[in-house]
Amino acid sequence: MIPPNQARFEAQVAKALSTVKTILDNTRAPQLAANVSHSYADKFSLAEYLTNSSIASLLIIFERLGISKEQLKQMKSWSSNRSVTIQFTSLENCKFLRKKEEKVEAPTQHVTEVKSIIGKAKITEKVINTVRTWYWEFDATYELSAYQGNKLDEKIVFDTKNCVTELETSADKTPKPQSRAYDGHNVNVTWLLQQLNDELLPSFKIDRKEVSCRTPRRNEPINRSLLFFASWYNWAEGVKNYFTSNLFNVKATGLD
């Protein structure tokens, strides 16, 4: 889990407030909760509000990932009796296409001066190199899906894409493994789905009557929410790193 950074948080809030001031009426002045008079019960309300706001932001991300409202309903239905997992997988292949040889004149020349009884002469020698290039077809197919429990054969596919490009090397050696699969990027989203009401709106609540509820921060609903958001962050970082460190650093054109 990412440790909280108070200074960073306050800087982000200050930047957001600066933007908000250009939108809101001058009579409205949002402030940090610590700077506003409030009751202890307001702390619970704020914890619920911020958690629901975080859930709402993830629903926007779901939409951007290609998850439709109907698919979200299906996932919520699944979460009533089994776990629900979002999965990112990728399969890469690299195969030989062709070899090319060409003669290339070297940039340097050798000049030899020859003397004889009839005078001097210069002989220029050019160096011709044989340049060999191997060409390879690299393709990657990645998929984003969700499944209930262990029913991978009944998964919902949100998005899939295949990209193909050519790579070249100066030696007879594949620039990428002939075949490689990435299938370990999974995140359990059961908790998130269980916080949605029938209209698919965030409905996170803290039961203050529960014995385990100590404070607005120290209670089971908040603990579970923090565990979920930490797991989501780690999953998102793993997927991002796959693209930035593996796929997007392929030195060729054609990858979308």
Short mmCIF file of C-alpha atoms in Angstrom, two decimals, residues 60-198:
data_model
loop_
_atom_site.label_atom_id
_atom_site.label_comp_id
_atom_site.label_asym_id
_atom_site.label_seq_id
_atom_site.Cartn_x
_atom_site.Cartn_y
_atom_site.Cartn_z
CA ILE A 60 -15.11 6.62 -15.31
CA ILE A 61 -11.91 4.65 -15.87
CA PHE A 62 -13.99 1.52 -16.48
CA GLU A 63 -15.88 3.38 -19.19
CA ARG A 64 -12.62 4.52 -20.80
CA LEU A 65 -11.39 0.92 -20.72
CA GLY A 66 -14.38 -0.11 -22.80
CA ILE A 67 -16.57 -1.58 -20.05
CA SER A 68 -20.22 -0.96 -20.98
CA LYS A 69 -23.09 -0.41 -18.56
CA GLU A 70 -24.51 -3.83 -19.40
CA GLN A 71 -21.16 -5.50 -18.73
CA LEU A 72 -20.86 -3.65 -15.43
CA LYS A 73 -24.33 -4.90 -14.44
CA GLN A 74 -23.26 -8.45 -15.24
CA MET A 75 -20.13 -8.09 -13.14
CA LYS A 76 -22.14 -6.67 -10.23
CA SER A 77 -24.49 -9.65 -10.47
CA TRP A 78 -21.51 -11.98 -10.35
CA SER A 79 -20.17 -10.30 -7.21
CA SER A 80 -23.24 -11.30 -5.20
CA ASN A 81 -21.98 -14.86 -4.75
CA ARG A 82 -18.48 -15.17 -6.28
CA SER A 83 -15.35 -13.11 -6.68
CA VAL A 84 -14.89 -11.04 -9.84
CA THR A 85 -11.49 -10.52 -11.43
CA ILE A 86 -10.33 -8.12 -14.13
CA GLN A 87 -7.52 -9.63 -16.17
CA PHE A 88 -4.97 -8.18 -18.59
CA THR A 89 -3.17 -10.65 -20.84
CA SER A 90 -0.81 -10.32 -23.75
CA LEU A 91 0.76 -12.72 -26.23
CA GLU A 92 3.81 -11.75 -28.28
CA ASN A 93 5.35 -13.56 -31.24
CA CYS A 94 8.47 -12.84 -33.27
CA LYS A 95 9.33 -14.72 -36.48
CA PHE A 96 11.94 -14.44 -39.20
CA LEU A 97 10.88 -12.82 -42.49
CA ARG A 98 13.88 -12.36 -44.76
CA LYS A 99 17.57 -11.56 -45.07
CA LYS A 100 18.96 -8.75 -47.19
CA GLU A 101 22.52 -8.20 -48.44
CA GLU A 102 23.79 -5.05 -50.10
CA LYS A 103 27.14 -3.63 -51.12
CA VAL A 104 28.01 -0.36 -49.40
CA GLU A 105 30.99 1.79 -50.25
CA ALA A 106 33.08 2.69 -47.19
CA PRO A 107 33.48 6.42 -46.49
CA THR A 108 37.29 6.16 -46.54
CA GLN A 109 39.57 5.53 -49.53
CA HIS A 110 43.18 4.38 -49.82
CA VAL A 111 45.38 6.43 -52.17
CA THR A 112 48.72 5.04 -53.28
CA GLU A 113 51.30 7.13 -55.15
CA VAL A 114 53.36 5.20 -57.70
CA LYS A 115 56.59 6.53 -59.24
CA SER A 116 58.04 5.33 -62.52
CA ILE A 117 60.39 6.50 -65.23
CA ILE A 118 57.53 8.19 -66.99
CA GLY A 119 56.30 10.09 -63.96
CA LYS A 120 54.05 9.76 -60.96
CA ALA A 121 50.61 8.27 -60.70
CA LYS A 122 48.02 7.94 -57.95
CA ILE A 123 45.96 4.80 -57.46
CA THR A 124 42.76 5.14 -55.47
CA GLU A 125 41.33 2.05 -53.84
CA LYS A 126 37.73 1.94 -52.65
CA VAL A 127 36.55 -0.41 -49.90
CA ILE A 128 33.24 -2.14 -50.49
CA ASN A 129 31.54 -3.73 -47.50
CA THR A 130 28.77 -6.31 -47.54
CA VAL A 131 26.01 -5.25 -45.15
CA ARG A 132 23.61 -7.96 -44.03
CA THR A 133 20.26 -7.18 -42.43
CA TRP A 134 17.76 -9.63 -40.96
CA TYR A 135 14.07 -8.70 -40.82
CA TRP A 136 11.57 -10.04 -38.31
CA GLU A 137 7.81 -9.76 -37.86
CA PHE A 138 6.83 -8.85 -34.32
CA ASP A 139 3.18 -9.02 -33.28
CA ALA A 140 1.49 -8.48 -29.93
CA THR A 141 -2.11 -9.22 -29.01
CA TYR A 142 -3.41 -7.91 -25.71
CA GLU A 143 -6.79 -8.38 -24.07
CA LEU A 144 -8.73 -6.90 -21.15
CA SER A 145 -11.45 -9.09 -19.68
CA ALA A 146 -13.34 -10.05 -16.51
CA TYR A 147 -14.47 -13.38 -15.14
CA GLN A 148 -16.37 -14.76 -12.16
CA GLY A 149 -14.64 -17.08 -9.71
CA ASN A 150 -12.51 -19.43 -11.82
CA LYS A 151 -14.79 -19.44 -14.88
CA LEU A 152 -12.23 -18.22 -17.41
CA ASP A 153 -14.17 -19.84 -20.24
CA GLU A 154 -17.13 -17.51 -19.50
CA LYS A 155 -15.14 -14.29 -19.37
CA ILE A 156 -16.37 -10.94 -20.66
CA VAL A 157 -13.90 -9.37 -23.11
CA PHE A 158 -13.86 -5.57 -22.90
CA ASP A 159 -11.15 -4.86 -25.42
CA THR A 160 -8.59 -6.68 -27.53
CA LYS A 161 -6.06 -5.39 -30.00
CA ASN A 162 -3.40 -6.83 -32.26
CA CYS A 163 -0.40 -4.85 -33.48
CA VAL A 164 2.17 -5.94 -36.04
CA THR A 165 5.43 -4.35 -37.09
CA GLU A 166 8.81 -5.18 -38.62
CA LEU A 167 12.05 -5.23 -36.67
CA GLU A 168 15.55 -5.46 -38.09
CA THR A 169 18.85 -6.70 -36.71
CA SER A 170 22.43 -6.77 -37.92
CA ALA A 171 22.87 -10.38 -36.79
CA ASP A 172 20.94 -13.60 -37.24
CA LYS A 173 19.35 -13.37 -33.81
CA THR A 174 15.72 -12.72 -32.96
CA PRO A 175 15.30 -9.29 -31.28
CA LYS A 176 12.39 -10.63 -29.19
CA PRO A 177 11.55 -14.09 -27.85
CA GLN A 178 9.84 -16.28 -30.44
CA SER A 179 6.80 -16.49 -28.18
CA ARG A 180 6.04 -14.90 -24.82
CA ALA A 181 2.84 -14.65 -22.79
CA TYR A 182 1.92 -12.19 -20.07
CA ASP A 183 -1.00 -13.50 -18.04
CA GLY A 184 -0.34 -12.49 -14.45
CA HIS A 185 -1.94 -9.03 -14.40
CA ASN A 186 -5.12 -9.68 -12.41
CA VAL A 187 -7.05 -7.57 -9.90
CA ASN A 188 -9.99 -8.61 -7.73
CA VAL A 189 -12.78 -6.01 -8.11
CA THR A 190 -15.42 -7.74 -5.97
CA TRP A 191 -15.30 -5.09 -3.24
CA LEU A 192 -15.80 -2.28 -5.75
CA LEU A 193 -18.81 -3.93 -7.40
CA GLN A 194 -20.42 -4.58 -4.01
CA GLN A 195 -20.33 -0.83 -3.27
CA LEU A 196 -22.67 -0.07 -6.20
CA ASN A 197 -26.44 0.17 -5.85
CA ASP A 198 -28.96 -1.12 -8.39
#
